[in-house]
DNA sequence: TACTAGCTAAACAATC
DNA sequence: CGATTGTTTAGCTAGT
């Protein structure tokens, strides 16, 4: 008797693998992205550019030094010479009292992407520019920069410098500054376009989140791979260390620019006497909305713990935290690497968030459009639930109706299978599933089951299908297209969490259906008896409802404005999914749900055009032992494979009409 | 209102 | 003998 009991079990995990694998894939992606060289091509590009920039800057510097050595006798008047190496050494990070030397913008300005080293060399060899001219123009350039581009993205600055230098390069030194500026303006326009484009790209990539009222945060990744001290030294050498206006306007910026640290951490480069003032100021500037108490709050400090990734050091007071921050998380390779990792993480999260937001928006829009249609909402949404909860709605409501008014009442049970949420009472309250929509609108159930497999397996939601449909599905899914009763039981419990309870009830119903419906044929086997599906019988009985009641079809079509019955059924399903999606906050596979919705959206039309023969190749596999009364020829054997598609139904409804008074009723009468 | 479909419950018999 | 399987009936509800 229990010979088949062993078949149960094995594969409850199969369904959840989709979601799991998806998440794993996502995680993999994220992990991969943590290695800057692999995933973020933009970052790689920037890195390369930075390296190039460095090279170019060095080249320029070298050339200039050579020139200066050659022309040492006549130092330029009015313009300061480049600082000596010894003066360059103490850079901003270790030189708190002197903000002037911070010239970080310039560092970032060393963009190599337009001017090749060869070009630069050529320019310098031709001595197109004297250091003094260079200095003047740099200052002009910086002024323009301040005017036109307040954002402090490195890329912008680099591009500006690029333009500057290039403009120089093609203008003879004799020419007047206005001509140079003209050329520069042209370049500027070009660069601005590039900047805009680039910023858009970055925003799209989630690298940047520019808030309206906030100064744009530096894109630290642009300086990845650059050593701030070196860069600033180079800049000093190039500019002579005189870019005061820039220094003033962007003294904080400067630090940012030379640091790959995320904006959230304004302290990284603040090697000021760590009294917190500067940091607090910077912090307040950068996150003013968050920080009302700059002295004691910090994005990296919370509940007495350093929130630097992987740190979690505990501090009694804010000052010690600041000290710790300056000491332990100073600008070094480790911190930089951690910041990069964090950036990648954030980027991935933002990407994901953006995608999901977009998806949600589309769904909301879709729902809103639907709900505004007069008759669409009430019927399909409650189609299942009304019937289902008819008996025990008062019981069920507290469990299944904490949602919004649009929530379908029935199949909604919390997705977590925990007993804390689902009580036996509530489950029991989910009453008979009369007029499951799959029956009513001839929805093929296998796509639904397939797409929502994970959902049904994990959520104790009553599947909106009749027992007959489910039994048929179980049988058709089997390799032999035949199952023992116990195997059918197992399929139910395996596929639907709902059927893991109240076994006596639904098993009785299964048996009842097997016996009652002619479409289920019992075949004696060596091992005992197995049940098969007489597909023809099954197909015959189902379309009666919809084809036999044109009013229903009409109602569906008119009420939904969609035309085909597909829309009604689909909307029910969609509503179900969406409701779940929207109201159940913690569900491990939201993505899969959303994907299911999307796939349904996409697939709906496919079903409308194909005959929807999906996963059930089952074609009357049976010898039909006692079905001598199956005399009507199948309309089209192909059309009867698998679950009914709506098109099939629609196309053949007249045919089914003349099958209306089929023996099913007679058979029932016989039995009764 | 009558009819039908579907569900639940239950009684009962046959089989393992 | 108990559990399982299979059949049948009854009653109910919702939809037509």
PDB file of N, CA, C and O in Angstrom, chain A residues 105-159:
ATOM      1  N   UNK A 105      42.789  70.066  -6.767  1.00  0.00           N
ATOM      2  CA  UNK A 105      42.094  70.148  -8.039  1.00  0.00           C
ATOM      3  C   UNK A 105      43.066  69.971  -9.168  1.00  0.00           C
ATOM      4  O   UNK A 105      42.844  69.219 -10.105  1.00  0.00           O
ATOM      5  N   UNK A 106      44.121  70.653  -9.016  1.00  0.00           N
ATOM      6  CA  UNK A 106      45.089  70.596 -10.081  1.00  0.00           C
ATOM      7  C   UNK A 106      45.591  69.181 -10.275  1.00  0.00           C
ATOM      8  O   UNK A 106      45.847  68.752 -11.390  1.00  0.00           O
ATOM      9  N   UNK A 107      45.734  68.538  -9.199  1.00  0.00           N
ATOM     10  CA  UNK A 107      46.220  67.173  -9.315  1.00  0.00           C
ATOM     11  C   UNK A 107      45.292  66.363 -10.186  1.00  0.00           C
ATOM     12  O   UNK A 107      45.715  65.645 -11.090  1.00  0.00           O
ATOM     13  N   UNK A 108      44.091  66.566  -9.887  1.00  0.00           N
ATOM     14  CA  UNK A 108      43.134  65.804 -10.670  1.00  0.00           C
ATOM     15  C   UNK A 108      43.035  66.292 -12.093  1.00  0.00           C
ATOM     16  O   UNK A 108      42.507  65.623 -12.953  1.00  0.00           O
ATOM     17  N   UNK A 109      43.517  67.475 -12.256  1.00  0.00           N
ATOM     18  CA  UNK A 109      43.379  68.038 -13.587  1.00  0.00           C
ATOM     19  C   UNK A 109      44.323  67.410 -14.583  1.00  0.00           C
ATOM     20  O   UNK A 109      44.240  67.665 -15.776  1.00  0.00           O
ATOM     21  N   UNK A 110      45.200  66.686 -14.123  1.00  0.00           N
ATOM     22  CA  UNK A 110      46.192  66.121 -15.033  1.00  0.00           C
ATOM     23  C   UNK A 110      45.562  65.056 -15.894  1.00  0.00           C
ATOM     24  O   UNK A 110      45.751  63.876 -15.694  1.00  0.00           O
ATOM     25  N   UNK A 111      44.830  65.523 -16.786  1.00  0.00           N
ATOM     26  CA  UNK A 111      44.178  64.523 -17.605  1.00  0.00           C
ATOM     27  C   UNK A 111      45.015  64.198 -18.808  1.00  0.00           C
ATOM     28  O   UNK A 111      45.511  65.079 -19.492  1.00  0.00           O
ATOM     29  N   UNK A 112      45.178  62.988 -19.069  1.00  0.00           N
ATOM     30  CA  UNK A 112      46.048  62.569 -20.150  1.00  0.00           C
ATOM     31  C   UNK A 112      45.274  62.162 -21.375  1.00  0.00           C
ATOM     32  O   UNK A 112      45.849  61.825 -22.373  1.00  0.00           O
ATOM     33  N   UNK A 113      44.040  62.172 -21.286  1.00  0.00           N
ATOM     34  CA  UNK A 113      43.329  61.433 -22.312  1.00  0.00           C
ATOM     35  C   UNK A 113      43.273  62.179 -23.639  1.00  0.00           C
ATOM     36  O   UNK A 113      42.997  61.606 -24.657  1.00  0.00           O
ATOM     37  N   UNK A 114      43.522  63.451 -23.602  1.00  0.00           N
ATOM     38  CA  UNK A 114      43.492  64.180 -24.863  1.00  0.00           C
ATOM     39  C   UNK A 114      44.884  64.364 -25.405  1.00  0.00           C
ATOM     40  O   UNK A 114      45.143  64.177 -26.577  1.00  0.00           O
ATOM     41  N   UNK A 115      45.737  64.744 -24.531  1.00  0.00           N
ATOM     42  CA  UNK A 115      47.102  64.988 -24.968  1.00  0.00           C
ATOM     43  C   UNK A 115      47.945  63.775 -24.652  1.00  0.00           C
ATOM     44  O   UNK A 115      48.030  63.335 -23.518  1.00  0.00           O
ATOM     45  N   UNK A 116      48.533  63.307 -25.657  1.00  0.00           N
ATOM     46  CA  UNK A 116      49.427  62.189 -25.424  1.00  0.00           C
ATOM     47  C   UNK A 116      50.749  62.715 -24.922  1.00  0.00           C
ATOM     48  O   UNK A 116      51.084  63.889 -25.124  1.00  0.00           O
ATOM     49  N   UNK A 117      51.462  61.879 -24.311  1.00  0.00           N
ATOM     50  CA  UNK A 117      52.787  62.308 -23.865  1.00  0.00           C
ATOM     51  C   UNK A 117      53.632  62.832 -24.999  1.00  0.00           C
ATOM     52  O   UNK A 117      54.402  63.782 -24.838  1.00  0.00           O
ATOM     53  N   UNK A 118      53.444  62.242 -26.136  1.00  0.00           N
ATOM     54  CA  UNK A 118      54.241  62.708 -27.262  1.00  0.00           C
ATOM     55  C   UNK A 118      53.852  64.129 -27.629  1.00  0.00           C
ATOM     56  O   UNK A 118      54.697  64.981 -27.905  1.00  0.00           O
ATOM     57  N   UNK A 119      52.577  64.364 -27.643  1.00  0.00           N
ATOM     58  CA  UNK A 119      52.120  65.715 -27.950  1.00  0.00           C
ATOM     59  C   UNK A 119      52.660  66.705 -26.929  1.00  0.00           C
ATOM     60  O   UNK A 119      53.140  67.779 -27.272  1.00  0.00           O
ATOM     61  N   UNK A 120      52.544  66.287 -25.723  1.00  0.00           N
ATOM     62  CA  UNK A 120      53.000  67.182 -24.680  1.00  0.00           C
ATOM     63  C   UNK A 120      54.481  67.460 -24.806  1.00  0.00           C
ATOM     64  O   UNK A 120      54.952  68.591 -24.676  1.00  0.00           O
ATOM     65  N   UNK A 121      55.163  66.418 -25.100  1.00  0.00           N
ATOM     66  CA  UNK A 121      56.598  66.589 -25.249  1.00  0.00           C
ATOM     67  C   UNK A 121      56.906  67.555 -26.386  1.00  0.00           C
ATOM     68  O   UNK A 121      57.748  68.436 -26.283  1.00  0.00           O
ATOM     69  N   UNK A 122      56.160  67.348 -27.422  1.00  0.00           N
ATOM     70  CA  UNK A 122      56.369  68.217 -28.570  1.00  0.00           C
ATOM     71  C   UNK A 122      56.087  69.664 -28.205  1.00  0.00           C
ATOM     72  O   UNK A 122      56.847  70.572 -28.533  1.00  0.00           O
ATOM     73  N   UNK A 123      55.007  69.837 -27.506  1.00  0.00           N
ATOM     74  CA  UNK A 123      54.648  71.192 -27.097  1.00  0.00           C
ATOM     75  C   UNK A 123      55.747  71.812 -26.274  1.00  0.00           C
ATOM     76  O   UNK A 123      56.176  72.955 -26.501  1.00  0.00           O
ATOM     77  N   UNK A 124      56.204  71.058 -25.395  1.00  0.00           N
ATOM     78  CA  UNK A 124      57.191  71.605 -24.494  1.00  0.00           C
ATOM     79  C   UNK A 124      58.544  71.794 -25.180  1.00  0.00           C
ATOM     80  O   UNK A 124      59.266  72.738 -24.904  1.00  0.00           O
ATOM     81  N   UNK A 125      58.809  70.869 -26.060  1.00  0.00           N
ATOM     82  CA  UNK A 125      60.079  71.012 -26.776  1.00  0.00           C
ATOM     83  C   UNK A 125      60.076  72.260 -27.637  1.00  0.00           C
ATOM     84  O   UNK A 125      61.075  72.933 -27.796  1.00  0.00           O
ATOM     85  N   UNK A 126      58.909  72.528 -28.150  1.00  0.00           N
ATOM     86  CA  UNK A 126      58.828  73.731 -28.968  1.00  0.00           C
ATOM     87  C   UNK A 126      58.784  74.976 -28.088  1.00  0.00           C
ATOM     88  O   UNK A 126      58.734  76.087 -28.584  1.00  0.00           O
ATOM     89  N   UNK A 127      58.726  74.745 -26.853  1.00  0.00           N
ATOM     90  CA  UNK A 127      58.710  75.845 -25.899  1.00  0.00           C
ATOM     91  C   UNK A 127      57.588  76.823 -26.207  1.00  0.00           C
ATOM     92  O   UNK A 127      57.738  78.026 -26.258  1.00  0.00           O
ATOM     93  N   UNK A 128      56.495  76.219 -26.458  1.00  0.00           N
ATOM     94  CA  UNK A 128      55.338  77.042 -26.772  1.00  0.00           C
ATOM     95  C   UNK A 128      54.978  77.905 -25.587  1.00  0.00           C
ATOM     96  O   UNK A 128      54.569  79.039 -25.732  1.00  0.00           O
ATOM     97  N   UNK A 129      55.153  77.336 -24.459  1.00  0.00           N
ATOM     98  CA  UNK A 129      54.746  78.055 -23.269  1.00  0.00           C
ATOM     99  C   UNK A 129      55.908  78.211 -22.320  1.00  0.00           C
ATOM    100  O   UNK A 129      56.662  77.276 -22.108  1.00  0.00           O
ATOM    101  N   UNK A 130      55.938  79.311 -21.796  1.00  0.00           N
ATOM    102  CA  UNK A 130      56.874  79.479 -20.699  1.00  0.00           C
ATOM    103  C   UNK A 130      56.156  79.103 -19.420  1.00  0.00           C
ATOM    104  O   UNK A 130      54.925  79.104 -19.360  1.00  0.00           O
ATOM    105  N   UNK A 131      56.879  78.771 -18.450  1.00  0.00           N
ATOM    106  CA  UNK A 131      56.242  78.447 -17.171  1.00  0.00           C
ATOM    107  C   UNK A 131      55.361  79.573 -16.682  1.00  0.00           C
ATOM    108  O   UNK A 131      54.324  79.330 -16.079  1.00  0.00           O
ATOM    109  N   UNK A 132      55.767  80.765 -16.968  1.00  0.00           N
ATOM    110  CA  UNK A 132      54.951  81.886 -16.504  1.00  0.00           C
ATOM    111  C   UNK A 132      53.609  81.908 -17.226  1.00  0.00           C
ATOM    112  O   UNK A 132      52.552  82.082 -16.621  1.00  0.00           O
ATOM    113  N   UNK A 133      53.708  81.721 -18.513  1.00  0.00           N
ATOM    114  CA  UNK A 133      52.457  81.681 -19.260  1.00  0.00           C
ATOM    115  C   UNK A 133      51.572  80.552 -18.782  1.00  0.00           C
ATOM    116  O   UNK A 133      50.363  80.682 -18.634  1.00  0.00           O
ATOM    117  N   UNK A 134      52.248  79.517 -18.573  1.00  0.00           N
ATOM    118  CA  UNK A 134      51.497  78.358 -18.098  1.00  0.00           C
ATOM    119  C   UNK A 134      50.791  78.678 -16.797  1.00  0.00           C
ATOM    120  O   UNK A 134      49.613  78.358 -16.597  1.00  0.00           O
ATOM    121  N   UNK A 135      51.509  79.324 -15.974  1.00  0.00           N
ATOM    122  CA  UNK A 135      50.932  79.654 -14.683  1.00  0.00           C
ATOM    123  C   UNK A 135      49.728  80.588 -14.833  1.00  0.00           C
ATOM    124  O   UNK A 135      48.664  80.388 -14.253  1.00  0.00           O
ATOM    125  N   UNK A 136      49.920  81.596 -15.624  1.00  0.00           N
ATOM    126  CA  UNK A 136      48.832  82.560 -15.821  1.00  0.00           C
ATOM    127  C   UNK A 136      47.604  81.859 -16.379  1.00  0.00           C
ATOM    128  O   UNK A 136      46.479  82.055 -15.927  1.00  0.00           O
ATOM    129  N   UNK A 137      47.877  81.088 -17.364  1.00  0.00           N
ATOM    130  CA  UNK A 137      46.740  80.428 -17.985  1.00  0.00           C
ATOM    131  C   UNK A 137      46.092  79.415 -17.059  1.00  0.00           C
ATOM    132  O   UNK A 137      44.884  79.221 -17.082  1.00  0.00           O
ATOM    133  N   UNK A 138      46.911  78.858 -16.287  1.00  0.00           N
ATOM    134  CA  UNK A 138      46.332  77.928 -15.315  1.00  0.00           C
ATOM    135  C   UNK A 138      45.406  78.664 -14.367  1.00  0.00           C
ATOM    136  O   UNK A 138      44.320  78.198 -14.043  1.00  0.00           O
ATOM    137  N   UNK A 139      45.849  79.808 -13.977  1.00  0.00           N
ATOM    138  CA  UNK A 139      44.996  80.570 -13.073  1.00  0.00           C
ATOM    139  C   UNK A 139      43.708  80.983 -13.760  1.00  0.00           C
ATOM    140  O   UNK A 139      42.622  80.899 -13.210  1.00  0.00           O
ATOM    141  N   UNK A 140      43.858  81.421 -14.979  1.00  0.00           N
ATOM    142  CA  UNK A 140      42.650  81.752 -15.720  1.00  0.00           C
ATOM    143  C   UNK A 140      41.725  80.539 -15.803  1.00  0.00           C
ATOM    144  O   UNK A 140      40.518  80.628 -15.626  1.00  0.00           O
ATOM    145  N   UNK A 141      42.398  79.521 -16.110  1.00  0.00           N
ATOM    146  CA  UNK A 141      41.630  78.298 -16.257  1.00  0.00           C
ATOM    147  C   UNK A 141      40.892  77.947 -14.980  1.00  0.00           C
ATOM    148  O   UNK A 141      39.722  77.583 -14.982  1.00  0.00           O
ATOM    149  N   UNK A 142      41.574  78.108 -13.927  1.00  0.00           N
ATOM    150  CA  UNK A 142      40.942  77.752 -12.669  1.00  0.00           C
ATOM    151  C   UNK A 142      39.793  78.674 -12.340  1.00  0.00           C
ATOM    152  O   UNK A 142      38.773  78.266 -11.794  1.00  0.00           O
ATOM    153  N   UNK A 143      39.990  79.926 -12.696  1.00  0.00           N
ATOM    154  CA  UNK A 143      38.886  80.852 -12.473  1.00  0.00           C
ATOM    155  C   UNK A 143      37.675  80.432 -13.288  1.00  0.00           C
ATOM    156  O   UNK A 143      36.537  80.416 -12.814  1.00  0.00           O
ATOM    157  N   UNK A 144      37.953  80.098 -14.514  1.00  0.00           N
ATOM    158  CA  UNK A 144      36.848  79.636 -15.349  1.00  0.00           C
ATOM    159  C   UNK A 144      36.204  78.382 -14.777  1.00  0.00           C
ATOM    160  O   UNK A 144      34.996  78.206 -14.779  1.00  0.00           O
ATOM    161  N   UNK A 145      37.083  77.590 -14.320  1.00  0.00           N
ATOM    162  CA  UNK A 145      36.564  76.349 -13.739  1.00  0.00           C
ATOM    163  C   UNK A 145      35.617  76.644 -12.601  1.00  0.00           C
ATOM    164  O   UNK A 145      34.548  76.059 -12.483  1.00  0.00           O
ATOM    165  N   UNK A 146      36.040  77.561 -11.800  1.00  0.00           N
ATOM    166  CA  UNK A 146      35.202  77.862 -10.652  1.00  0.00           C
ATOM    167  C   UNK A 146      33.871  78.439 -11.092  1.00  0.00           C
ATOM    168  O   UNK A 146      32.845  78.179 -10.487  1.00  0.00           O
ATOM    169  N   UNK A 147      33.952  79.192 -12.128  1.00  0.00           N
ATOM    170  CA  UNK A 147      32.717  79.796 -12.592  1.00  0.00           C
ATOM    171  C   UNK A 147      31.801  78.755 -13.217  1.00  0.00           C
ATOM    172  O   UNK A 147      30.614  78.715 -12.922  1.00  0.00           O
ATOM    173  N   UNK A 148      32.360  78.015 -14.065  1.00  0.00           N
ATOM    174  CA  UNK A 148      31.502  77.202 -14.920  1.00  0.00           C
ATOM    175  C   UNK A 148      31.273  75.814 -14.376  1.00  0.00           C
ATOM    176  O   UNK A 148      30.284  75.189 -14.686  1.00  0.00           O
ATOM    177  N   UNK A 149      32.185  75.355 -13.674  1.00  0.00           N
ATOM    178  CA  UNK A 149      32.013  73.999 -13.167  1.00  0.00           C
ATOM    179  C   UNK A 149      32.300  74.009 -11.689  1.00  0.00           C
ATOM    180  O   UNK A 149      33.459  74.002 -11.298  1.00  0.00           O
ATOM    181  N   UNK A 150      31.287  74.037 -10.941  1.00  0.00           N
ATOM    182  CA  UNK A 150      31.496  74.040  -9.504  1.00  0.00           C
ATOM    183  C   UNK A 150      31.634  72.630  -8.981  1.00  0.00           C
ATOM    184  O   UNK A 150      32.088  72.409  -7.862  1.00  0.00           O
ATOM    185  N   UNK A 151      31.183  71.761  -9.722  1.00  0.00           N
ATOM    186  CA  UNK A 151      31.321  70.392  -9.247  1.00  0.00           C
ATOM    187  C   UNK A 151      32.781  70.028  -9.167  1.00  0.00           C
ATOM    188  O   UNK A 151      33.596  70.566  -9.894  1.00  0.00           O
ATOM    189  N   UNK A 152      33.044  69.144  -8.309  1.00  0.00           N
ATOM    190  CA  UNK A 152      34.440  68.856  -8.052  1.00  0.00           C
ATOM    191  C   UNK A 152      34.830  67.467  -8.459  1.00  0.00           C
ATOM    192  O   UNK A 152      35.633  66.810  -7.829  1.00  0.00           O
ATOM    193  N   UNK A 153      34.197  67.024  -9.442  1.00  0.00           N
ATOM    194  CA  UNK A 153      34.595  65.694  -9.895  1.00  0.00           C
ATOM    195  C   UNK A 153      35.979  65.763 -10.516  1.00  0.00           C
ATOM    196  O   UNK A 153      36.291  66.656 -11.292  1.00  0.00           O
ATOM    197  N   UNK A 154      36.696  64.832 -10.224  1.00  0.00           N
ATOM    198  CA  UNK A 154      38.054  64.832 -10.731  1.00  0.00           C
ATOM    199  C   UNK A 154      38.089  64.868 -12.230  1.00  0.00           C
ATOM    200  O   UNK A 154      38.913  65.522 -12.834  1.00  0.00           O
ATOM    201  N   UNK A 155      37.188  64.126 -12.722  1.00  0.00           N
ATOM    202  CA  UNK A 155      37.201  64.007 -14.164  1.00  0.00           C
ATOM    203  C   UNK A 155      37.089  65.375 -14.811  1.00  0.00           C
ATOM    204  O   UNK A 155      37.787  65.678 -15.775  1.00  0.00           O
ATOM    205  N   UNK A 156      36.231  66.141 -14.270  1.00  0.00           N
ATOM    206  CA  UNK A 156      36.034  67.464 -14.836  1.00  0.00           C
ATOM    207  C   UNK A 156      37.318  68.248 -14.795  1.00  0.00           C
ATOM    208  O   UNK A 156      37.738  68.864 -15.780  1.00  0.00           O
ATOM    209  N   UNK A 157      37.908  68.192 -13.664  1.00  0.00           N
ATOM    210  CA  UNK A 157      39.119  68.993 -13.520  1.00  0.00           C
ATOM    211  C   UNK A 157      40.209  68.516 -14.446  1.00  0.00           C
ATOM    212  O   UNK A 157      40.927  69.305 -15.044  1.00  0.00           O
ATOM    213  N   UNK A 158      40.281  67.272 -14.522  1.00  0.00           N
ATOM    214  CA  UNK A 158      41.314  66.754 -15.405  1.00  0.00           C
ATOM    215  C   UNK A 158      41.052  67.185 -16.834  1.00  0.00           C
ATOM    216  O   UNK A 158      41.937  67.560 -17.581  1.00  0.00           O
ATOM    217  N   UNK A 159      39.791  67.123 -17.153  1.00  0.00           N
ATOM    218  CA  UNK A 159      39.474  67.508 -18.509  1.00  0.00           C
ATOM    219  C   UNK A 159      39.770  68.983 -18.740  1.00  0.00           C
ATOM    220  O   UNK A 159      40.203  69.386 -19.810  1.00  0.00           O
TER     221      UNK A 159
END
